[in-house]
Short mmCIF file of C-alpha atoms in Angstrom, two decimals:
data_model
loop_
_atom_site.label_atom_id
_atom_site.label_comp_id
_atom_site.label_asym_id
_atom_site.label_seq_id
_atom_site.Cartn_x
_atom_site.Cartn_y
_atom_site.Cartn_z
CA MET A 205 -20.19 4.77 -0.17
CA LYS A 206 -19.80 8.75 -0.41
CA LYS A 207 -21.27 10.21 -3.43
CA LYS A 208 -18.92 11.25 -6.23
CA ILE A 209 -19.13 14.85 -5.89
CA LEU A 210 -18.14 14.67 -2.22
CA SER A 211 -15.24 12.56 -3.08
CA VAL A 212 -13.82 14.94 -5.59
CA LEU A 213 -14.16 17.74 -3.04
CA LEU A 214 -12.40 15.55 -0.30
CA CYS A 215 -9.69 14.54 -2.69
CA ALA A 216 -8.74 18.15 -3.43
CA ALA A 217 -8.67 19.07 0.21
CA MET A 218 -6.61 16.00 1.23
CA ALA A 219 -4.17 16.25 -1.64
CA VAL A 220 -2.66 19.23 0.02
CA THR A 221 -2.54 17.85 3.55
CA LEU A 222 -1.13 14.47 2.42
CA ALA A 223 1.35 15.67 -0.06
CA ALA A 224 2.96 17.88 2.60
CA GLY A 225 3.13 14.78 4.91
CA CYS A 226 4.70 12.45 2.44
CA GLY A 227 6.43 14.38 -0.28
CA ALA A 228 10.05 13.48 -1.19
CA PRO A 229 12.55 13.90 -4.15
CA ALA A 230 12.14 11.09 -6.83
CA ALA A 231 14.95 8.55 -6.66
CA GLU A 232 17.50 7.94 -9.34
CA THR A 233 16.48 5.29 -11.76
CA GLY A 234 18.67 2.39 -12.68
CA GLY A 235 20.95 0.39 -10.67
CA SER A 236 20.47 -2.03 -7.83
CA ASP A 237 20.50 -0.93 -4.27
CA ASN A 238 19.17 -1.75 -0.71
CA SER A 239 15.86 -0.30 -1.57
CA GLY A 240 14.98 -3.42 -3.56
CA THR A 241 15.41 -1.65 -6.89
CA GLN A 242 16.65 -3.63 -10.01
CA SER A 243 17.32 -2.10 -13.37
CA GLY A 244 15.33 -3.00 -16.61
CA SER A 245 17.11 -3.02 -19.86
CA GLY A 246 16.72 -1.16 -23.00
CA THR A 247 16.18 2.71 -23.48
CA SER A 248 14.25 4.67 -26.07
CA GLU A 249 14.76 8.13 -27.73
CA GLY A 250 12.16 9.68 -25.35
CA ILE A 251 8.92 11.22 -25.95
CA PRO A 252 8.12 15.09 -25.74
CA LYS A 253 6.25 15.95 -22.65
CA ASP A 254 3.42 17.60 -24.32
CA GLU A 255 2.98 14.48 -26.32
CA ILE A 256 3.09 11.71 -23.75
CA LYS A 257 -0.09 9.83 -22.56
CA VAL A 258 -0.42 8.05 -19.17
CA GLY A 259 -2.92 5.30 -18.53
CA PHE A 260 -4.20 3.96 -15.19
CA VAL A 261 -6.26 0.70 -14.40
CA HIS A 262 -7.78 0.79 -10.97
CA ILE A 263 -9.67 -1.71 -8.96
CA SER A 264 -12.24 0.80 -7.58
CA ASP A 265 -12.43 4.74 -7.84
CA ALA A 266 -11.54 7.68 -5.52
CA SER A 267 -14.86 7.47 -3.66
CA ASP A 268 -13.40 4.66 -1.86
CA MET A 269 -11.49 7.32 0.22
CA GLY A 270 -8.79 4.46 0.58
CA TYR A 271 -6.48 2.72 -1.89
CA THR A 272 -7.55 4.05 -5.14
CA TYR A 273 -8.04 7.57 -3.59
CA ASN A 274 -4.64 7.39 -2.48
CA HIS A 275 -3.30 6.27 -5.80
CA ASP A 276 -5.14 9.05 -7.55
CA LEU A 277 -3.40 11.58 -5.35
CA GLY A 278 -0.02 10.20 -6.47
CA THR A 279 -1.53 10.78 -10.21
CA LYS A 280 -2.18 14.34 -9.28
CA GLU A 281 1.23 14.76 -7.81
CA MET A 282 2.70 13.52 -10.99
CA GLN A 283 0.66 15.62 -13.14
CA GLU A 284 1.58 18.75 -11.43
CA GLU A 285 5.21 18.12 -11.13
CA LEU A 286 5.67 17.28 -14.85
CA GLY A 287 2.87 19.77 -16.02
CA LEU A 288 0.74 17.47 -17.81
CA SER A 289 -2.78 18.48 -19.02
CA ASP A 290 -5.98 16.51 -18.17
CA ASP A 291 -6.19 15.01 -21.60
CA GLN A 292 -2.82 13.52 -21.28
CA ILE A 293 -4.13 11.07 -18.58
CA ILE A 294 -6.56 8.35 -18.79
CA ASN A 295 -8.18 6.46 -15.79
CA LYS A 296 -10.01 3.24 -16.12
CA TYR A 297 -11.77 2.94 -12.69
CA ASN A 298 -13.67 -0.01 -11.11
CA VAL A 299 -12.02 -2.58 -13.29
CA PRO A 300 -12.19 -6.11 -11.77
CA GLU A 301 -9.30 -8.56 -11.48
CA GLY A 302 -10.50 -10.61 -14.53
CA ALA A 303 -10.66 -10.39 -18.09
CA GLU A 304 -11.98 -6.81 -17.82
CA CYS A 305 -8.50 -5.98 -17.02
CA ASP A 306 -7.15 -7.08 -20.27
CA THR A 307 -9.87 -5.15 -22.07
CA ALA A 308 -9.00 -1.92 -20.36
CA LEU A 309 -5.22 -2.39 -20.91
CA ARG A 310 -5.76 -2.75 -24.57
CA GLU A 311 -8.16 0.12 -24.76
CA LEU A 312 -5.32 2.36 -23.06
CA VAL A 313 -2.93 1.22 -25.82
CA ASP A 314 -5.35 1.96 -28.50
CA ALA A 315 -5.97 5.35 -27.00
CA GLY A 316 -2.11 6.03 -27.49
CA CYS A 317 -0.91 5.60 -24.07
CA ASN A 318 3.00 5.37 -23.79
CA ILE A 319 2.87 4.14 -20.01
CA ILE A 320 0.20 2.30 -18.18
CA PHE A 321 0.07 1.77 -14.53
CA ALA A 322 -2.02 -1.14 -13.22
CA THR A 323 -2.45 -0.85 -9.58
CA SER A 324 -4.13 -3.99 -8.16
CA PHE A 325 -2.57 -7.30 -7.24
CA GLY A 326 -4.85 -9.65 -9.39
CA TYR A 327 -4.09 -7.61 -12.60
CA GLU A 328 -0.49 -9.02 -13.08
CA ASP A 329 -1.17 -11.97 -15.47
CA TYR A 330 -2.99 -9.59 -17.66
CA VAL A 331 -0.35 -6.95 -17.49
CA ARG A 332 2.31 -9.42 -18.38
CA GLU A 333 0.49 -10.80 -21.37
CA VAL A 334 -0.39 -7.40 -22.92
CA ALA A 335 3.32 -6.10 -22.28
CA ALA A 336 4.50 -8.88 -24.42
CA GLU A 337 2.35 -7.93 -27.22
CA TYR A 338 3.16 -4.27 -27.05
CA PRO A 339 6.99 -3.83 -26.37
CA ASP A 340 6.95 -0.16 -27.22
CA VAL A 341 4.55 0.60 -24.32
CA GLN A 342 5.74 0.57 -20.68
CA PHE A 343 3.63 -1.41 -18.32
CA CYS A 344 3.99 -0.69 -14.39
CA HIS A 345 2.20 -3.14 -12.01
CA ALA A 346 1.70 -2.33 -8.29
CA THR A 347 2.33 -5.10 -5.70
CA GLY A 348 3.32 -7.70 -8.09
CA LEU A 349 6.35 -10.01 -8.35
CA GLN A 350 6.59 -11.25 -11.91
CA ALA A 351 8.45 -8.52 -13.76
CA ALA A 352 12.08 -9.80 -12.64
CA ASP A 353 11.43 -13.17 -14.23
CA SER A 354 9.40 -12.12 -17.32
CA GLY A 355 12.19 -11.37 -19.62
CA LEU A 356 10.26 -8.28 -20.66
CA SER A 357 12.08 -4.92 -20.59
CA ASN A 358 8.89 -2.87 -20.56
CA PHE A 359 7.19 -4.64 -17.67
CA HIS A 360 7.80 -3.51 -14.16
CA ASN A 361 6.82 -4.00 -10.65
CA TYR A 362 6.58 -1.28 -7.91
CA PHE A 363 5.54 -0.97 -4.32
CA ALA A 364 6.74 0.63 -0.92
CA ARG A 365 7.78 -0.78 2.24
CA ILE A 366 4.62 -0.09 3.95
CA PHE A 367 5.32 -2.69 6.63
CA GLU A 368 7.63 0.07 8.15
CA GLY A 369 4.64 2.55 8.28
CA ARG A 370 2.31 -0.25 9.68
CA TYR A 371 4.86 -0.99 12.53
CA LEU A 372 5.00 2.65 13.46
CA ALA A 373 1.14 2.82 13.43
CA GLY A 374 1.03 -0.38 15.60
CA ILE A 375 2.92 1.53 18.44
CA ALA A 376 -0.11 3.98 18.48
CA ALA A 377 -2.51 1.08 18.86
CA GLY A 378 -0.48 -0.89 21.48
CA MET A 379 -0.25 2.22 23.60
CA LYS A 380 -3.96 2.91 23.46
CA THR A 381 -5.81 -0.36 23.71
CA GLU A 382 -7.23 -1.04 27.29
CA THR A 383 -8.28 -4.74 26.56
CA ASN A 384 -4.85 -5.56 25.21
CA LYS A 385 -6.60 -7.05 22.13
CA LEU A 386 -6.33 -5.57 18.69
CA GLY A 387 -8.53 -6.50 15.72
CA TYR A 388 -7.41 -6.74 12.12
CA VAL A 389 -9.69 -6.44 8.99
CA ALA A 390 -7.48 -8.28 6.26
CA ALA A 391 -8.27 -8.46 2.71
CA TYR A 392 -6.83 -11.86 1.64
CA PRO A 393 -4.14 -14.51 3.22
CA TYR A 394 -1.49 -13.08 0.84
CA ALA A 395 2.02 -12.17 1.88
CA GLU A 396 1.33 -8.45 1.20
CA VAL A 397 -1.31 -8.61 3.79
CA ILE A 398 0.36 -10.82 6.18
CA SER A 399 3.51 -8.81 6.18
CA GLY A 400 1.45 -5.84 6.83
CA TYR A 401 -0.48 -7.10 9.82
CA THR A 402 2.50 -8.86 11.42
CA ALA A 403 4.49 -5.71 11.29
CA PHE A 404 1.59 -3.73 12.86
CA TYR A 405 1.41 -6.24 15.51
CA LEU A 406 5.09 -6.17 16.27
CA GLY A 407 5.01 -2.28 16.55
CA ALA A 408 2.15 -2.65 18.98
CA LYS A 409 4.08 -5.45 20.93
CA SER A 410 7.12 -3.36 21.33
CA VAL A 411 5.41 -0.87 23.57
CA ASN A 412 2.88 -3.45 25.08
CA PRO A 413 4.13 -7.09 25.50
CA ASP A 414 0.85 -8.38 26.61
CA VAL A 415 -1.09 -7.35 23.50
CA THR A 416 -2.58 -10.06 21.16
CA MET A 417 -4.45 -9.68 17.88
CA ASP A 418 -7.38 -11.26 16.09
CA ILE A 419 -7.36 -11.21 12.29
CA MET A 420 -10.33 -11.91 9.88
CA TYR A 421 -10.34 -11.91 6.16
CA THR A 422 -12.89 -10.23 3.83
CA ASN A 423 -11.69 -11.93 0.74
CA ALA A 424 -12.07 -8.68 -1.01
CA TRP A 425 -9.97 -5.59 -1.49
CA ASN A 426 -12.88 -3.15 -1.29
CA ASP A 427 -16.22 -4.21 0.11
CA PRO A 428 -17.47 -1.67 2.73
CA THR A 429 -20.37 -3.91 3.86
CA VAL A 430 -18.13 -6.90 4.53
CA GLU A 431 -15.49 -4.61 6.12
CA SER A 432 -17.98 -3.27 8.56
CA GLN A 433 -19.30 -6.63 9.35
CA VAL A 434 -15.84 -8.20 10.00
CA ALA A 435 -14.93 -5.00 12.43
CA GLN A 436 -18.12 -5.55 14.15
CA ALA A 437 -17.26 -9.18 14.67
CA LEU A 438 -13.95 -8.33 16.03
CA ILE A 439 -15.12 -5.69 18.18
CA GLU A 440 -17.67 -8.24 19.71
CA ARG A 441 -14.59 -10.41 20.29
CA GLY A 442 -13.28 -7.72 22.67
CA CYS A 443 -10.95 -5.83 20.38
CA ASP A 444 -10.83 -2.20 21.18
CA VAL A 445 -8.35 -1.03 18.45
CA ILE A 446 -9.32 -2.06 14.68
CA SER A 447 -6.86 -1.86 11.99
CA GLN A 448 -7.07 -2.88 8.46
CA HIS A 449 -5.64 -3.87 5.06
CA SER A 450 -8.86 -2.88 3.39
CA ASP A 451 -9.86 -0.13 0.98
CA SER A 452 -12.77 1.75 2.55
CA THR A 453 -13.45 3.74 5.67
CA ALA A 454 -15.81 1.25 6.91
CA PRO A 455 -13.70 -0.10 9.74
CA ALA A 456 -13.13 3.16 10.94
CA THR A 457 -16.80 4.37 11.03
CA THR A 458 -17.89 1.02 12.57
CA ALA A 459 -15.24 1.59 15.22
CA GLU A 460 -16.49 4.93 16.20
CA GLU A 461 -20.11 3.62 16.25
CA ASN A 462 -19.00 1.08 18.88
CA GLY A 463 -16.96 3.42 21.00
CA VAL A 464 -13.70 1.91 20.25
CA TRP A 465 -10.51 3.04 18.23
CA GLN A 466 -9.07 2.52 14.79
CA VAL A 467 -5.98 2.81 12.74
CA GLY A 468 -6.61 3.42 9.02
CA TYR A 469 -4.64 2.56 5.89
CA ASN A 470 -4.00 4.91 2.77
CA ASN A 471 -5.80 7.95 3.96
CA ASP A 472 -6.31 10.06 7.04
CA MET A 473 -9.54 8.77 8.18
CA ILE A 474 -9.83 11.22 11.09
CA ASP A 475 -12.66 13.18 9.01
CA ALA A 476 -14.54 9.86 8.60
CA ALA A 477 -13.99 8.95 12.35
CA PRO A 478 -12.74 11.80 14.38
CA LYS A 479 -13.52 10.06 17.86
CA ALA A 480 -11.90 6.75 16.63
CA SER A 481 -9.12 6.96 14.13
CA LEU A 482 -5.68 7.38 15.62
CA ILE A 483 -3.29 7.56 12.79
CA SER A 484 -3.15 6.02 9.36
CA PRO A 485 0.11 4.59 7.45
CA ARG A 486 0.20 5.40 3.69
CA ILE A 487 2.28 5.30 0.62
CA ASP A 488 3.10 8.33 -1.51
CA TRP A 489 2.59 6.59 -5.14
CA GLY A 490 3.49 10.04 -6.70
CA ILE A 491 7.19 9.57 -6.02
CA TYR A 492 7.17 6.41 -8.31
CA VAL A 493 4.76 7.56 -10.85
CA THR A 494 6.48 10.80 -11.32
CA GLU A 495 10.04 9.02 -11.67
CA ALA A 496 8.51 6.41 -14.26
CA VAL A 497 6.83 8.90 -16.42
CA GLN A 498 9.80 11.18 -16.47
CA ALA A 499 11.85 8.11 -17.36
CA VAL A 500 9.69 7.67 -20.57
CA ILE A 501 9.91 11.29 -21.43
CA ASP A 502 13.68 11.05 -20.93
CA GLY A 503 14.14 7.75 -22.84
CA GLU A 504 15.61 6.22 -19.91
CA GLU A 505 15.28 2.80 -18.05
CA ILE A 506 12.56 2.28 -15.68
CA PRO A 507 13.64 -0.03 -12.86
CA THR A 508 12.40 -3.67 -13.06
CA ASP A 509 11.57 -3.58 -9.49
CA TRP A 510 11.00 -0.42 -7.52
CA CYS A 511 10.61 -0.17 -3.77
CA GLN A 512 11.29 2.80 -1.12
CA GLY A 513 10.22 2.98 2.43
CA TYR A 514 9.98 5.61 5.32
CA ALA A 515 13.37 7.09 5.03
CA GLU A 516 13.03 7.93 1.50
CA GLY A 517 9.44 9.39 2.02
CA ALA A 518 7.67 6.79 -0.05
CA VAL A 519 6.10 5.60 3.26
CA CYS A 520 4.54 8.01 5.89
CA LEU A 521 1.95 8.52 8.58
CA SER A 522 -1.06 10.72 8.70
CA PRO A 523 -0.90 13.29 11.59
CA LEU A 524 -1.58 11.46 14.95
CA ASN A 525 -5.12 12.18 16.44
CA THR A 526 -3.70 13.75 19.69
CA ASP A 527 -7.16 14.26 20.91
CA ILE A 528 -7.52 10.59 21.48
CA ALA A 529 -4.10 9.01 21.35
CA ALA A 530 -2.23 7.92 24.51
CA GLU A 531 0.16 10.15 26.17
CA GLY A 532 3.68 9.80 24.66
CA THR A 533 2.52 8.26 21.53
CA GLN A 534 4.24 10.71 19.10
CA GLU A 535 7.32 10.50 21.05
CA ALA A 536 7.34 6.69 20.98
CA ILE A 537 6.71 6.80 17.10
CA ASP A 538 9.35 9.36 16.53
CA ALA A 539 11.89 7.41 18.46
CA ALA A 540 11.13 4.16 16.30
CA ALA A 541 10.89 6.08 13.19
CA GLU A 542 14.45 7.33 13.52
CA LYS A 543 15.68 3.87 14.33
CA ILE A 544 13.84 2.40 11.13
CA SER A 545 15.46 5.29 8.99
CA SER A 546 18.98 4.68 10.41
CA GLY A 547 18.69 0.95 9.85
CA GLU A 548 19.03 0.33 13.58
CA LEU A 549 15.66 -1.08 13.83
CA HIS A 550 14.54 -3.92 11.51
CA VAL A 551 10.81 -4.84 11.75
CA PHE A 552 11.21 -8.56 11.27
CA GLY A 553 14.18 -8.82 13.66
CA GLY A 554 14.92 -12.04 15.49
CA PRO A 555 14.31 -14.00 17.55
CA LEU A 556 11.10 -14.32 15.53
CA THR A 557 9.22 -17.52 14.54
CA GLY A 558 6.12 -17.74 12.47
CA VAL A 559 3.89 -20.25 10.47
CA THR A 560 2.67 -19.87 7.00
CA PRO A 561 -1.24 -20.55 6.37
CA ASP A 562 0.00 -23.94 5.08
CA GLY A 563 1.74 -24.73 8.27
CA GLU A 564 5.51 -24.27 7.26
CA GLU A 565 7.43 -23.04 10.17
CA TYR A 566 10.04 -20.08 9.62
CA THR A 567 12.51 -18.64 12.42
CA VAL A 568 14.61 -15.82 12.38
CA ALA A 569 17.65 -16.06 14.61
CA GLU A 570 18.48 -13.46 17.26
CA GLY A 571 20.57 -11.04 15.82
CA ASP A 572 19.38 -11.49 12.33
CA TYR A 573 16.42 -10.00 10.54
CA TYR A 574 14.03 -11.13 7.63
CA HIS A 575 15.15 -8.95 4.59
CA GLU A 576 11.63 -7.89 3.54
CA GLN A 577 11.44 -6.29 0.15
CA GLU A 578 15.20 -5.76 -0.16
CA GLU A 579 15.64 -7.89 -3.37
CA SER A 580 12.05 -7.43 -4.72
CA SER A 581 9.48 -4.76 -4.41
CA ALA A 582 6.86 -7.31 -3.57
CA PRO A 583 6.29 -8.45 0.26
CA SER A 584 7.36 -11.95 1.08
CA TRP A 585 6.97 -12.29 4.88
CA ASN A 586 4.10 -14.81 4.83
CA TYR A 587 4.40 -16.31 8.46
CA ILE A 588 1.68 -15.78 11.21
CA VAL A 589 3.63 -15.19 14.51
CA GLU A 590 2.64 -15.91 18.18
CA GLY A 591 0.06 -13.67 19.55
CA CYS A 592 -1.62 -13.17 16.10
CA ASN A 593 -4.96 -15.28 15.89
CA VAL A 594 -6.54 -15.83 12.47
CA VAL A 595 -10.36 -16.16 13.11
CA GLU A 596 -12.46 -18.36 10.68
#
């Protein structure tokens, strides 16, 4: 793992590049629309901008150069957009998905935070419990699914349709592979992860009907050692393009060490593995964080569920590594991206059949599509399709 000082320097450099690639105006709050947004209830008198305090609870820190690093970019985007000072933002880093989260949340409340963002899936039960005790503080939880049923007007879920970005990145993988065998380093067998790797595979298959994909789970969001071991195992199985739903650059560097290619997540990983990294899908968290903090300042509602995608700029891709990408890759990605934005292309379009990890079959009929993240911000596609092989 990179040393902290190096991470800070990289964050500063990358913030400029990534913000340029993913920036978009914040969406209006309130209402319900086809982006998966449902309104909360209740407003307040607002808080003067120079008095607001914003808290964050993170599973790791920016040195992961992945998930938390990317969320930090969103924080910096919000801070710059709203003109907040450093002492108005409090970060709690490296907080496990256990009782430590409860402690961190309460410490942020005690520190005077008016709005708190908890950014890891396993935090949700603790966020819901603490939110119920502090109705005057707004709590926003990334990747969760309980806010709509909680009955709490100060508890919110947010995510983005990253599956759209993964589909587009899959095109780069499908066009690059020489073995027609992709590998995927997956954190957990959760819908969020399965939705992502299914979309990635379907993107690859759209340009390469012969491609298959092996998936191995790390059972951790951020464990560079295990991520590297899993990537190595996939490579030894013949996979020549490795992708990931994990937080570090370990899959990228392992791919480069083995002379194969890689598609990242959360961060442009070309600096970490210039001879291997093709492209990376990422979420611009700054759009939502800015909108939510501005709502507290203005005394307006925060959506109960917030979800935007590629068309709104909340999901985007890092620049394609044209030094190693297959010829015509950018054109193929651009064509698919235009269809996704217009609604002509639905990632989970039928005919499509998958099976849950528990063996439940689900079929999308031809002419129909699975309405992923249209009614809720949380992914719900939990079906493994033909061509995707989970390796124990």
